[in-house]
JSON list of C-alpha atoms in Angstrom, two decimals:
[
{"chain": "A", "resi": 1, "resn": "MET", "atom": "CA", "xyz": [-0.02, -0.05, -0.04]},
{"chain": "A", "resi": 2, "resn": "THR", "atom": "CA", "xyz": [1.31, 3.48, -0.90]},
{"chain": "A", "resi": 3, "resn": "ALA", "atom": "CA", "xyz": [0.32, 6.76, 0.37]},
{"chain": "A", "resi": 4, "resn": "GLN", "atom": "CA", "xyz": [-0.80, 9.40, -2.05]},
{"chain": "A", "resi": 5, "resn": "PRO", "atom": "CA", "xyz": [-0.69, 13.17, -1.57]},
{"chain": "A", "resi": 6, "resn": "GLU", "atom": "CA", "xyz": [-4.02, 14.79, -0.76]},
{"chain": "A", "resi": 7, "resn": "HIS", "atom": "CA", "xyz": [-3.31, 17.27, -3.64]},
{"chain": "A", "resi": 8, "resn": "PRO", "atom": "CA", "xyz": [-1.56, 15.68, -6.59]},
{"chain": "A", "resi": 9, "resn": "ALA", "atom": "CA", "xyz": [1.88, 17.45, -7.10]},
{"chain": "A", "resi": 10, "resn": "GLY", "atom": "CA", "xyz": [2.06, 19.57, -10.37]},
{"chain": "A", "resi": 11, "resn": "PRO", "atom": "CA", "xyz": [4.99, 19.68, -12.64]},
{"chain": "A", "resi": 12, "resn": "ARG", "atom": "CA", "xyz": [8.29, 20.45, -11.01]},
{"chain": "A", "resi": 13, "resn": "VAL", "atom": "CA", "xyz": [9.37, 23.99, -11.01]},
{"chain": "A", "resi": 14, "resn": "THR", "atom": "CA", "xyz": [12.65, 24.64, -12.95]},
{"chain": "A", "resi": 15, "resn": "ALA", "atom": "CA", "xyz": [15.33, 25.76, -10.79]},
{"chain": "A", "resi": 16, "resn": "VAL", "atom": "CA", "xyz": [16.91, 29.12, -11.08]},
{"chain": "A", "resi": 17, "resn": "PRO", "atom": "CA", "xyz": [20.64, 28.48, -12.12]},
{"chain": "A", "resi": 18, "resn": "HIS", "atom": "CA", "xyz": [23.03, 29.59, -9.27]},
{"chain": "A", "resi": 19, "resn": "THR", "atom": "CA", "xyz": [24.55, 32.49, -11.24]},
{"chain": "A", "resi": 20, "resn": "ILE", "atom": "CA", "xyz": [24.32, 36.19, -10.40]},
{"chain": "A", "resi": 21, "resn": "ASN", "atom": "CA", "xyz": [22.80, 36.98, -13.79]},
{"chain": "A", "resi": 22, "resn": "ALA", "atom": "CA", "xyz": [20.14, 34.17, -13.37]},
{"chain": "A", "resi": 23, "resn": "ILE", "atom": "CA", "xyz": [19.21, 35.14, -10.07]},
{"chain": "A", "resi": 24, "resn": "GLY", "atom": "CA", "xyz": [18.89, 38.80, -10.82]},
{"chain": "A", "resi": 25, "resn": "ASP", "atom": "CA", "xyz": [16.80, 37.98, -13.88]},
{"chain": "A", "resi": 26, "resn": "ALA", "atom": "CA", "xyz": [14.31, 35.91, -11.79]},
{"chain": "A", "resi": 27, "resn": "LEU", "atom": "CA", "xyz": [13.76, 38.69, -9.25]},
{"chain": "A", "resi": 28, "resn": "THR", "atom": "CA", "xyz": [11.38, 41.71, -9.60]},
{"chain": "A", "resi": 29, "resn": "GLY", "atom": "CA", "xyz": [12.68, 45.18, -10.40]},
{"chain": "A", "resi": 30, "resn": "ALA", "atom": "CA", "xyz": [12.97, 46.42, -6.90]},
{"chain": "A", "resi": 31, "resn": "GLU", "atom": "CA", "xyz": [14.38, 43.19, -5.49]},
{"chain": "A", "resi": 32, "resn": "ARG", "atom": "CA", "xyz": [16.88, 42.99, -8.59]},
{"chain": "A", "resi": 33, "resn": "ALA", "atom": "CA", "xyz": [18.28, 46.46, -7.59]},
{"chain": "A", "resi": 34, "resn": "ARG", "atom": "CA", "xyz": [18.72, 45.49, -4.00]},
{"chain": "A", "resi": 35, "resn": "PHE", "atom": "CA", "xyz": [20.31, 42.02, -5.08]},
{"chain": "A", "resi": 36, "resn": "TYR", "atom": "CA", "xyz": [22.97, 43.68, -7.26]},
{"chain": "A", "resi": 37, "resn": "THR", "atom": "CA", "xyz": [23.65, 46.23, -4.69]},
{"chain": "A", "resi": 38, "resn": "GLU", "atom": "CA", "xyz": [24.33, 43.63, -2.08]},
{"chain": "A", "resi": 39, "resn": "VAL", "atom": "CA", "xyz": [26.21, 41.29, -4.28]},
{"chain": "A", "resi": 40, "resn": "LEU", "atom": "CA", "xyz": [28.53, 44.04, -5.67]},
{"chain": "A", "resi": 41, "resn": "ALA", "atom": "CA", "xyz": [29.20, 45.37, -2.33]},
{"chain": "A", "resi": 42, "resn": "ALA", "atom": "CA", "xyz": [29.97, 42.01, -0.66]},
{"chain": "A", "resi": 43, "resn": "GLU", "atom": "CA", "xyz": [33.29, 40.78, 0.28]},
{"chain": "A", "resi": 44, "resn": "GLU", "atom": "CA", "xyz": [34.62, 37.69, -1.58]},
{"chain": "A", "resi": 45, "resn": "GLY", "atom": "CA", "xyz": [33.50, 35.42, 1.28]},
{"chain": "A", "resi": 46, "resn": "GLU", "atom": "CA", "xyz": [30.13, 36.95, 1.54]},
{"chain": "A", "resi": 47, "resn": "VAL", "atom": "CA", "xyz": [29.12, 36.59, -2.08]},
{"chain": "A", "resi": 48, "resn": "PRO", "atom": "CA", "xyz": [27.91, 32.97, -1.86]},
{"chain": "A", "resi": 49, "resn": "GLY", "atom": "CA", "xyz": [25.65, 33.73, 1.21]},
{"chain": "A", "resi": 50, "resn": "VAL", "atom": "CA", "xyz": [24.10, 36.67, -0.68]},
{"chain": "A", "resi": 51, "resn": "MET", "atom": "CA", "xyz": [23.46, 34.71, -3.67]},
{"chain": "A", "resi": 52, "resn": "ARG", "atom": "CA", "xyz": [21.95, 31.73, -1.75]},
{"chain": "A", "resi": 53, "resn": "ARG", "atom": "CA", "xyz": [19.56, 34.11, 0.14]},
{"chain": "A", "resi": 54, "resn": "TRP", "atom": "CA", "xyz": [18.33, 35.85, -3.05]},
{"chain": "A", "resi": 55, "resn": "TRP", "atom": "CA", "xyz": [18.25, 32.41, -4.89]},
{"chain": "A", "resi": 56, "resn": "LYS", "atom": "CA", "xyz": [15.59, 31.33, -2.38]},
{"chain": "A", "resi": 57, "resn": "THR", "atom": "CA", "xyz": [13.52, 34.54, -2.99]},
{"chain": "A", "resi": 58, "resn": "ALA", "atom": "CA", "xyz": [13.91, 33.83, -6.94]},
{"chain": "A", "resi": 59, "resn": "MET", "atom": "CA", "xyz": [12.83, 30.27, -6.41]},
{"chain": "A", "resi": 60, "resn": "LEU", "atom": "CA", "xyz": [9.75, 31.35, -4.47]},
{"chain": "A", "resi": 61, "resn": "HIS", "atom": "CA", "xyz": [8.60, 33.61, -7.36]},
{"chain": "A", "resi": 62, "resn": "ARG", "atom": "CA", "xyz": [8.47, 30.48, -9.51]},
{"chain": "A", "resi": 63, "resn": "ALA", "atom": "CA", "xyz": [6.20, 28.57, -7.30]},
{"chain": "A", "resi": 64, "resn": "PRO", "atom": "CA", "xyz": [2.87, 27.66, -8.77]},
{"chain": "A", "resi": 65, "resn": "ALA", "atom": "CA", "xyz": [0.33, 30.40, -7.85]},
{"chain": "A", "resi": 66, "resn": "ALA", "atom": "CA", "xyz": [2.85, 32.60, -6.26]},
{"chain": "A", "resi": 67, "resn": "VAL", "atom": "CA", "xyz": [1.49, 35.72, -7.85]},
{"chain": "A", "resi": 68, "resn": "GLN", "atom": "CA", "xyz": [-2.02, 34.83, -6.86]},
{"chain": "A", "resi": 69, "resn": "SER", "atom": "CA", "xyz": [-1.01, 33.98, -3.26]},
{"chain": "A", "resi": 70, "resn": "ARG", "atom": "CA", "xyz": [0.82, 37.31, -2.85]},
{"chain": "A", "resi": 71, "resn": "ALA", "atom": "CA", "xyz": [-2.18, 39.29, -4.27]},
{"chain": "A", "resi": 72, "resn": "ASN", "atom": "CA", "xyz": [-4.51, 37.39, -1.82]},
{"chain": "A", "resi": 73, "resn": "ALA", "atom": "CA", "xyz": [-2.03, 38.23, 1.12]},
{"chain": "A", "resi": 74, "resn": "ALA", "atom": "CA", "xyz": [-1.99, 41.90, 0.11]},
{"chain": "A", "resi": 75, "resn": "ALA", "atom": "CA", "xyz": [-5.72, 42.06, -0.26]},
{"chain": "A", "resi": 76, "resn": "GLY", "atom": "CA", "xyz": [-6.32, 40.23, 3.18]},
{"chain": "A", "resi": 77, "resn": "ARG", "atom": "CA", "xyz": [-8.16, 37.44, 1.28]},
{"chain": "A", "resi": 78, "resn": "ALA", "atom": "CA", "xyz": [-7.90, 33.50, 1.75]},
{"chain": "A", "resi": 79, "resn": "LEU", "atom": "CA", "xyz": [-5.72, 34.01, 4.91]},
{"chain": "A", "resi": 80, "resn": "VAL", "atom": "CA", "xyz": [-5.07, 31.24, 7.26]},
{"chain": "A", "resi": 81, "resn": "ALA", "atom": "CA", "xyz": [-5.02, 31.81, 11.06]},
{"chain": "A", "resi": 82, "resn": "VAL", "atom": "CA", "xyz": [-1.68, 30.87, 12.72]},
{"chain": "A", "resi": 83, "resn": "ASP", "atom": "CA", "xyz": [-3.55, 28.78, 15.10]},
{"chain": "A", "resi": 84, "resn": "ASP", "atom": "CA", "xyz": [-4.94, 26.53, 12.27]},
{"chain": "A", "resi": 85, "resn": "LEU", "atom": "CA", "xyz": [-1.37, 25.92, 11.23]},
{"chain": "A", "resi": 86, "resn": "LEU", "atom": "CA", "xyz": [-0.31, 24.40, 14.63]},
{"chain": "A", "resi": 87, "resn": "VAL", "atom": "CA", "xyz": [-0.30, 20.91, 14.88]},
{"chain": "A", "resi": 88, "resn": "ASP", "atom": "CA", "xyz": [-1.12, 19.30, 18.13]},
{"chain": "A", "resi": 89, "resn": "GLU", "atom": "CA", "xyz": [1.62, 17.09, 19.34]},
{"chain": "A", "resi": 90, "resn": "PRO", "atom": "CA", "xyz": [0.80, 13.24, 19.98]},
{"chain": "A", "resi": 91, "resn": "ARG", "atom": "CA", "xyz": [0.12, 12.49, 23.55]}
]
């Protein structure tokens, strides 16, 4: 017997390449400006951390329904209470 997800998984999201240009291209205009400012000002050892942090943001933009989800949050629609997210621990 196998367990099936409650909601079938959609197609996989293509990963943003781990390059400065690819990360910058995947960000919105304001984010892109902040990313380039941070990465250009970073010391050599700090660049990978800056890239990793912004890569995660770039990947979130590729998530299915990300635009709709952000629009809902901005408009206060389809919100979930924090208490509804908490899972009771087994006793």
